């Protein structure tokens, strides 16, 4: 019900007096309004701006947020008001909707922001008043188009697993994606140009020879031109077949305009091959050569402007049709008039009405060849009228076509600009995002360091290490950590002890590296790990080696089957902490480059620099740490926990000694 | 009518229109008529509504009709919104005439509130009087069969096409016959106000139905 009518309901109910005496049975009971709430003022605080309205105003639309009990969720007890953390400017129009029953769309608002507010307050956009509805719909459509453009660009993204066919298709459609595609693009372009130039040069007179008179080059150097033609057609055929093979939907590809042009371009050659022996149809064969000129349309794959032109003509079909129709009408009218006007004059070229068509067309388009001119006075008068009207008729539909073309062209320009900007925008966004991911990874160091420090027990160091991580961040990190702890591999096979490790977050770089290594490396024996231990020691000794080799070695030793070696590695890395190992805690081996956290004693209080690309955390052992906030590990393969628990620290030390 | 401050520009223009018919006057005529009701105290005295009730009523009234008066078309529109299925325009027309006591073609807030006061807070006698006024289309003091038929048709129109059982052509006519049989005591073909009131007061159903006006405001 519209706004005011809610207020007029008492009136309508009172007007029922007219039915009562007429009715033959008593009226039903009226509903009692038990909640006899006095109409009160409601205070709505929207981001600090206060709006007040009557409760009944809001109750007019009970299926929206403000009209239903949903607003109780936003009630602020202390201030006795409803608080909404939303945009106060847009809220103005929303509240006006309750007051007047008409929803207006403020033109200066962004369409998606407005939509969001409407959705939040539970108002459907369809009830926007007629005054603003068109504008709203236009803006919404524009926005949608823009979003669609952006989505289309995602096709440039390389999917990790693409079949040969898909890769080929992608290369064909987007030449800038790979070098091969670019090469192919230019080669085909070159051959199209060659083919067209050949066709043109074929007909140029080449100069007289002793045997023959002036003849076109095509007939003089038949073999050469034939070879050129063959080469071009072969390239085109190969291209067409490749495209056909790679197309995701062959049927749709065969129906597309470009493929039809391709076929028409190469077909005359094959038909010519087949028919060359038969002299009778050589005339038709010659005609077929005309179709070779269609090869020039193949350039539209290479030129966006051409494509836009084609698209414009398609979209302006109605205007073009109108132009054609009106021209035809005018031509027939004037041709008839001219014919009858010139009938009297002798030696007149206007022999019939169709013959006069030529004169009319030439005059209306202001060409004026002069091969046919009227001689009588009446003819001259009508001729001048014809040329004047021609200008008008042609000038009318042309601006429409031009404006269409301009609109589409600019749209395309905008799309290209957006695409170009998008890359930089996304790069910047990625840096910002990876900043937060690295914050997590970095904070894990800190978490470890915290643990280590708990082991060492200095308070100030802890305080120093608690950086600017906000509560929100630390809670998020805790969540990620819990996830890590949860994702334990299924198998507890001792040979595959690494499967029983908790997964951890690594950054992209190291992930790729891991994949690469796992693919390339076999599990090394122990001795390399010894050497790696050595190098690891070097690493642990505080040298900020940025060499990735260290990581590789460490990784390789990680991949070693023997569990104890891994724990050794861990222990090795945790040199300093071993000494201060309190009961039951240990082994948080995180080896990172360039600054391993194991150097706790060396680097207390030192801030870990942010290394966006090389921060590393690999699958590692995690011991149980009673005080750590992390979830304790679920029971795992027997070996690793045993070796990592502290009571057999002497055992670990003994293992150390093995090295 | 002393309290009424009627700023009817159109009225002034009409007076002046004789002397200077100009296009400007035409434009002025199109401008809205503005009407301000009497003060709250006076209305309070004249009707049986409390101050708060009057405030609520006026706010609703002014919201829908910012100019302060309702003309018949707007009135029909408003009333039709309550009966989406049928055609309420005829009945709204009769209602309009019943509310518009001074017959000036527009309904001001005073008219509106006076009518409501009688219907919602009046005695049974007053209500029935008002109903009689509604039925008596030409306000001659008698309800004829034709008038009643018009009213009946208007009421049935509000029901619309989709009813169960299906509305037949002669249903209103039959209903009028029943009504006249009940009301017309002396069988003279018309119903006078006394006949009407007497009959209604003796009719249990009608008396019981009066309760629907109790909690309207």
Short mmCIF file of C-alpha atoms in Angstrom, two decimals, chain A residues 119-417:
data_model
loop_
_atom_site.label_atom_id
_atom_site.label_comp_id
_atom_site.label_asym_id
_atom_site.label_seq_id
_atom_site.Cartn_x
_atom_site.Cartn_y
_atom_site.Cartn_z
CA UNK A 119 19.61 -4.00 -0.46
CA UNK A 120 20.70 -3.31 3.07
CA UNK A 121 17.46 -1.60 3.94
CA UNK A 122 15.40 -4.20 2.20
CA UNK A 123 13.91 -1.99 -0.50
CA UNK A 124 13.55 -3.32 -4.02
CA UNK A 125 14.80 -0.92 -6.67
CA UNK A 126 11.78 -1.49 -8.88
CA UNK A 127 9.74 0.94 -6.85
CA UNK A 128 11.91 3.84 -7.86
CA UNK A 129 9.58 6.52 -9.09
CA UNK A 130 9.07 7.10 -12.78
CA UNK A 131 10.95 10.35 -12.59
CA UNK A 132 14.17 8.61 -11.68
CA UNK A 133 13.66 5.10 -12.93
CA UNK A 134 15.01 5.59 -16.42
CA UNK A 135 18.18 7.20 -15.19
CA UNK A 136 18.65 4.42 -12.69
CA UNK A 137 18.23 1.73 -15.29
CA UNK A 138 20.59 3.44 -17.72
CA UNK A 139 23.31 3.77 -15.14
CA UNK A 140 22.82 0.21 -14.05
CA UNK A 141 23.13 -1.08 -17.59
CA UNK A 142 26.30 0.91 -18.17
CA UNK A 143 27.77 -0.46 -15.01
CA UNK A 144 26.88 -3.99 -16.00
CA UNK A 145 28.51 -3.54 -19.39
CA UNK A 146 31.62 -2.31 -17.73
CA UNK A 147 31.71 -5.28 -15.43
CA UNK A 148 31.18 -7.60 -18.33
CA UNK A 149 34.08 -6.00 -20.14
CA UNK A 150 36.25 -6.66 -17.13
CA UNK A 151 35.14 -10.24 -16.95
CA UNK A 152 35.91 -10.77 -20.57
CA UNK A 153 39.46 -9.77 -19.91
CA UNK A 154 39.87 -12.72 -17.65
CA UNK A 155 40.13 -14.86 -20.68
CA UNK A 156 43.65 -13.57 -20.95
CA UNK A 157 44.51 -15.35 -17.80
CA UNK A 158 46.40 -18.49 -18.25
CA UNK A 159 44.80 -21.48 -16.70
CA UNK A 160 47.32 -23.80 -15.21
CA UNK A 161 46.22 -26.94 -16.96
CA UNK A 162 45.27 -26.28 -20.54
CA UNK A 163 45.24 -28.85 -23.22
CA UNK A 164 47.08 -28.33 -26.44
CA UNK A 165 43.83 -27.49 -28.08
CA UNK A 166 42.95 -24.85 -25.56
CA UNK A 167 46.39 -23.33 -25.70
CA UNK A 168 46.21 -23.15 -29.45
CA UNK A 169 42.83 -21.54 -29.41
CA UNK A 170 43.97 -19.02 -26.87
CA UNK A 171 47.01 -18.28 -29.00
CA UNK A 172 44.83 -17.73 -32.04
CA UNK A 173 42.39 -15.46 -30.31
CA UNK A 174 44.84 -13.39 -28.29
CA UNK A 175 48.06 -13.00 -30.23
CA UNK A 176 49.76 -11.03 -27.52
CA UNK A 177 49.71 -13.88 -25.05
CA UNK A 178 52.73 -15.75 -26.31
CA UNK A 179 55.57 -15.28 -28.72
CA UNK A 180 54.48 -18.13 -30.93
CA UNK A 181 51.06 -16.60 -31.29
CA UNK A 182 52.57 -13.28 -32.19
CA UNK A 183 54.79 -14.86 -34.81
CA UNK A 184 51.86 -16.69 -36.29
CA UNK A 185 49.84 -13.50 -36.30
CA UNK A 186 52.45 -11.56 -38.21
CA UNK A 187 53.17 -14.37 -40.65
CA UNK A 188 49.56 -14.70 -41.63
CA UNK A 189 49.24 -10.96 -41.93
CA UNK A 190 52.26 -10.88 -44.17
CA UNK A 191 50.91 -13.56 -46.40
CA UNK A 192 47.54 -11.91 -46.69
CA UNK A 193 49.29 -8.75 -47.82
CA UNK A 194 51.41 -10.70 -50.28
CA UNK A 195 48.41 -12.44 -51.68
CA UNK A 196 46.46 -9.24 -52.17
CA UNK A 197 49.41 -7.47 -53.78
CA UNK A 198 49.95 -10.44 -56.06
CA UNK A 199 46.37 -10.33 -57.21
CA UNK A 200 46.69 -6.66 -57.95
CA UNK A 201 50.03 -6.81 -59.74
CA UNK A 202 48.85 -9.72 -61.83
CA UNK A 203 46.72 -7.44 -63.90
CA UNK A 204 49.26 -4.67 -64.51
CA UNK A 205 50.60 -4.57 -68.03
CA UNK A 206 54.19 -5.60 -67.87
CA UNK A 207 55.71 -4.22 -70.96
CA UNK A 208 55.98 -5.58 -74.47
CA UNK A 209 58.11 -8.55 -75.36
CA UNK A 210 59.16 -9.54 -78.81
CA UNK A 211 56.63 -12.38 -78.89
CA UNK A 212 53.56 -10.75 -77.54
CA UNK A 213 52.07 -7.38 -77.24
CA UNK A 214 51.49 -5.56 -74.03
CA UNK A 215 50.13 -8.12 -71.66
CA UNK A 216 49.47 -8.19 -67.99
CA UNK A 217 52.14 -9.58 -65.74
CA UNK A 218 49.98 -12.43 -64.77
CA UNK A 219 50.06 -13.91 -68.20
CA UNK A 220 53.73 -13.24 -68.69
CA UNK A 221 55.02 -14.81 -65.54
CA UNK A 222 52.33 -17.39 -65.11
CA UNK A 223 54.45 -19.86 -63.24
CA UNK A 224 55.77 -17.37 -60.74
CA UNK A 225 52.36 -16.04 -59.92
CA UNK A 226 50.98 -19.52 -59.71
CA UNK A 227 53.64 -20.53 -57.20
CA UNK A 228 52.99 -17.43 -55.13
CA UNK A 229 49.29 -18.14 -55.15
CA UNK A 230 49.86 -21.74 -54.18
CA UNK A 231 52.08 -20.77 -51.28
CA UNK A 232 49.57 -18.28 -49.94
CA UNK A 233 46.68 -20.67 -50.27
CA UNK A 234 48.63 -23.37 -48.52
CA UNK A 235 49.35 -21.10 -45.60
CA UNK A 236 45.73 -20.07 -45.45
CA UNK A 237 44.56 -23.64 -45.60
CA UNK A 238 46.89 -24.69 -42.85
CA UNK A 239 45.73 -21.77 -40.75
CA UNK A 240 42.10 -22.60 -41.32
CA UNK A 241 42.58 -26.23 -40.44
CA UNK A 242 44.49 -25.36 -37.30
CA UNK A 243 41.79 -23.00 -36.22
CA UNK A 244 39.17 -25.60 -36.92
CA UNK A 245 41.05 -28.10 -34.84
CA UNK A 246 41.55 -25.74 -31.93
CA UNK A 247 38.08 -24.28 -31.83
CA UNK A 248 36.15 -25.24 -28.72
CA UNK A 249 32.96 -25.55 -30.68
CA UNK A 250 33.68 -26.52 -34.23
CA UNK A 251 30.14 -26.06 -35.41
CA UNK A 252 30.00 -22.53 -34.06
CA UNK A 253 33.38 -21.76 -35.53
CA UNK A 254 32.33 -22.92 -38.95
CA UNK A 255 29.33 -20.67 -38.82
CA UNK A 256 31.27 -17.56 -37.80
CA UNK A 257 31.86 -14.78 -40.27
CA UNK A 258 35.63 -14.98 -40.19
CA UNK A 259 35.73 -18.64 -41.03
CA UNK A 260 33.36 -18.12 -43.94
CA UNK A 261 35.66 -15.42 -45.24
CA UNK A 262 38.57 -17.81 -44.89
CA UNK A 263 36.78 -20.48 -46.85
CA UNK A 264 35.72 -18.09 -49.58
CA UNK A 265 39.29 -16.87 -49.85
CA UNK A 266 40.82 -20.27 -50.48
CA UNK A 267 38.04 -22.06 -52.31
CA UNK A 268 38.56 -20.42 -55.73
CA UNK A 269 42.05 -21.85 -55.89
CA UNK A 270 40.92 -25.38 -55.29
CA UNK A 271 38.03 -25.04 -57.66
CA UNK A 272 40.49 -23.68 -60.18
CA UNK A 273 42.73 -26.71 -59.69
CA UNK A 274 39.88 -29.04 -60.30
CA UNK A 275 38.48 -27.21 -63.24
CA UNK A 276 41.59 -26.04 -65.01
CA UNK A 277 41.42 -28.74 -67.65
CA UNK A 278 37.93 -27.97 -68.76
CA UNK A 279 37.97 -25.14 -71.30
CA UNK A 280 34.22 -24.55 -71.35
CA UNK A 281 33.93 -23.30 -67.86
CA UNK A 282 37.13 -21.29 -67.96
CA UNK A 283 34.98 -18.21 -68.22
CA UNK A 284 33.40 -19.06 -64.94
CA UNK A 285 36.82 -19.85 -63.61
CA UNK A 286 37.95 -16.37 -64.39
CA UNK A 287 34.98 -14.99 -62.54
CA UNK A 288 35.87 -17.10 -59.58
CA UNK A 289 39.16 -15.29 -59.33
CA UNK A 290 37.23 -12.26 -58.29
CA UNK A 291 36.52 -13.96 -55.04
CA UNK A 292 40.17 -13.95 -54.28
CA UNK A 293 39.78 -10.35 -53.34
CA UNK A 294 37.92 -11.48 -50.26
CA UNK A 295 41.28 -12.30 -48.81
CA UNK A 296 41.54 -8.72 -47.91
CA UNK A 297 38.80 -9.20 -45.38
CA UNK A 298 41.04 -11.55 -43.51
CA UNK A 299 42.76 -8.41 -42.33
CA UNK A 300 39.86 -7.76 -40.03
CA UNK A 301 41.36 -10.26 -37.62
CA UNK A 302 44.34 -8.01 -37.49
CA UNK A 303 42.62 -4.69 -37.29
CA UNK A 304 40.20 -3.73 -34.60
CA UNK A 305 39.02 -0.67 -36.50
CA UNK A 306 37.76 -2.85 -39.29
CA UNK A 307 35.91 -5.00 -36.86
CA UNK A 308 34.31 -1.97 -35.28
CA UNK A 309 33.26 -0.73 -38.68
CA UNK A 310 31.67 -4.04 -39.46
CA UNK A 311 29.94 -4.07 -36.12
CA UNK A 312 28.67 -0.56 -36.61
CA UNK A 313 27.21 -1.37 -39.97
CA UNK A 314 25.52 -4.34 -38.45
CA UNK A 315 24.05 -2.33 -35.64
CA UNK A 316 22.95 0.46 -37.95
CA UNK A 317 21.17 -1.93 -40.21
CA UNK A 318 17.87 -0.18 -39.79
CA UNK A 319 19.26 3.22 -40.67
CA UNK A 320 21.02 1.82 -43.68
CA UNK A 321 17.84 0.13 -44.72
CA UNK A 322 15.97 3.39 -44.44
CA UNK A 323 18.59 5.15 -46.49
CA UNK A 324 18.39 2.54 -49.18
CA UNK A 325 14.63 2.58 -49.24
CA UNK A 326 14.26 6.30 -49.44
CA UNK A 327 16.92 6.51 -52.13
CA UNK A 328 15.17 3.86 -54.18
CA UNK A 329 11.90 5.73 -53.90
CA UNK A 330 13.46 8.98 -54.95
CA UNK A 331 15.34 7.36 -57.81
CA UNK A 332 12.24 5.80 -59.25
CA UNK A 333 10.27 9.00 -58.96
CA UNK A 334 12.87 11.20 -60.57
CA UNK A 335 13.78 8.68 -63.24
CA UNK A 336 10.17 8.52 -64.31
CA UNK A 337 9.84 12.27 -64.34
CA UNK A 338 13.06 12.76 -66.30
CA UNK A 339 12.12 10.12 -68.82
CA UNK A 340 8.82 11.73 -69.61
CA UNK A 341 10.32 15.20 -69.57
CA UNK A 342 13.02 14.22 -72.03
CA UNK A 343 10.80 12.11 -74.19
CA UNK A 344 10.18 14.88 -76.54
CA UNK A 345 13.76 15.85 -77.23
CA UNK A 346 15.55 14.17 -80.07
CA UNK A 347 18.71 12.15 -79.61
CA UNK A 348 17.96 11.94 -75.96
CA UNK A 349 19.90 9.44 -73.96
CA UNK A 350 16.89 8.86 -71.71
CA UNK A 351 15.71 5.90 -73.73
CA UNK A 352 13.78 4.20 -70.94
CA UNK A 353 13.04 4.62 -67.30
CA UNK A 354 15.67 2.13 -66.20
CA UNK A 355 18.12 4.03 -68.39
CA UNK A 356 17.18 7.16 -66.48
CA UNK A 357 18.03 5.42 -63.23
CA UNK A 358 21.69 5.92 -63.97
CA UNK A 359 21.22 9.65 -64.48
CA UNK A 360 19.20 9.95 -61.28
CA UNK A 361 21.73 8.14 -59.15
CA UNK A 362 24.61 10.11 -60.53
CA UNK A 363 22.75 13.35 -59.97
CA UNK A 364 21.44 12.60 -56.51
CA UNK A 365 24.84 11.64 -55.21
CA UNK A 366 26.13 14.86 -56.77
CA UNK A 367 28.57 12.92 -58.94
CA UNK A 368 27.46 14.45 -62.21
CA UNK A 369 29.45 12.46 -64.76
CA UNK A 370 27.84 14.31 -67.61
CA UNK A 371 27.33 11.32 -69.83
CA UNK A 372 23.59 11.92 -69.65
CA UNK A 373 22.30 15.49 -69.48
CA UNK A 374 18.76 16.76 -69.93
CA UNK A 375 18.22 19.03 -72.93
CA UNK A 376 14.68 20.23 -72.52
CA UNK A 377 13.82 23.00 -70.12
CA UNK A 378 11.46 20.81 -68.13
CA UNK A 379 14.18 18.21 -67.92
CA UNK A 380 16.66 20.75 -66.61
CA UNK A 381 14.21 21.99 -64.02
CA UNK A 382 13.46 18.54 -62.73
CA UNK A 383 17.12 17.67 -62.92
CA UNK A 384 18.01 20.49 -60.57
CA UNK A 385 15.25 19.50 -58.16
CA UNK A 386 16.65 15.98 -58.28
CA UNK A 387 20.15 17.02 -57.33
CA UNK A 388 18.93 19.25 -54.50
CA UNK A 389 16.79 16.54 -52.99
CA UNK A 390 19.59 14.04 -53.36
CA UNK A 391 21.74 15.99 -50.98
CA UNK A 392 18.97 16.03 -48.40
CA UNK A 393 18.06 12.38 -48.63
CA UNK A 394 21.61 11.22 -48.21
CA UNK A 395 22.42 13.63 -45.44
CA UNK A 396 19.63 12.46 -43.20
CA UNK A 397 20.60 8.94 -42.08
CA UNK A 398 24.33 9.53 -42.17
CA UNK A 399 24.64 11.31 -38.79
CA UNK A 400 22.90 8.41 -37.10
CA UNK A 401 25.40 5.98 -38.52
CA UNK A 402 28.26 8.26 -37.61
CA UNK A 403 27.12 8.67 -34.04
CA UNK A 404 26.70 4.93 -33.68
CA UNK A 405 30.18 4.36 -34.95
CA UNK A 406 31.56 7.00 -32.64
CA UNK A 407 29.83 5.50 -29.63
CA UNK A 408 31.08 2.00 -30.32
CA UNK A 409 34.56 3.23 -31.12
CA UNK A 410 34.82 5.18 -27.91
CA UNK A 411 33.48 2.27 -25.96
CA UNK A 412 36.24 0.16 -27.39
CA UNK A 413 38.82 2.77 -26.59
CA UNK A 414 37.54 2.87 -23.04
CA UNK A 415 37.72 -0.88 -22.80
CA UNK A 416 41.28 -0.90 -24.01
CA UNK A 417 42.26 1.86 -21.61
#
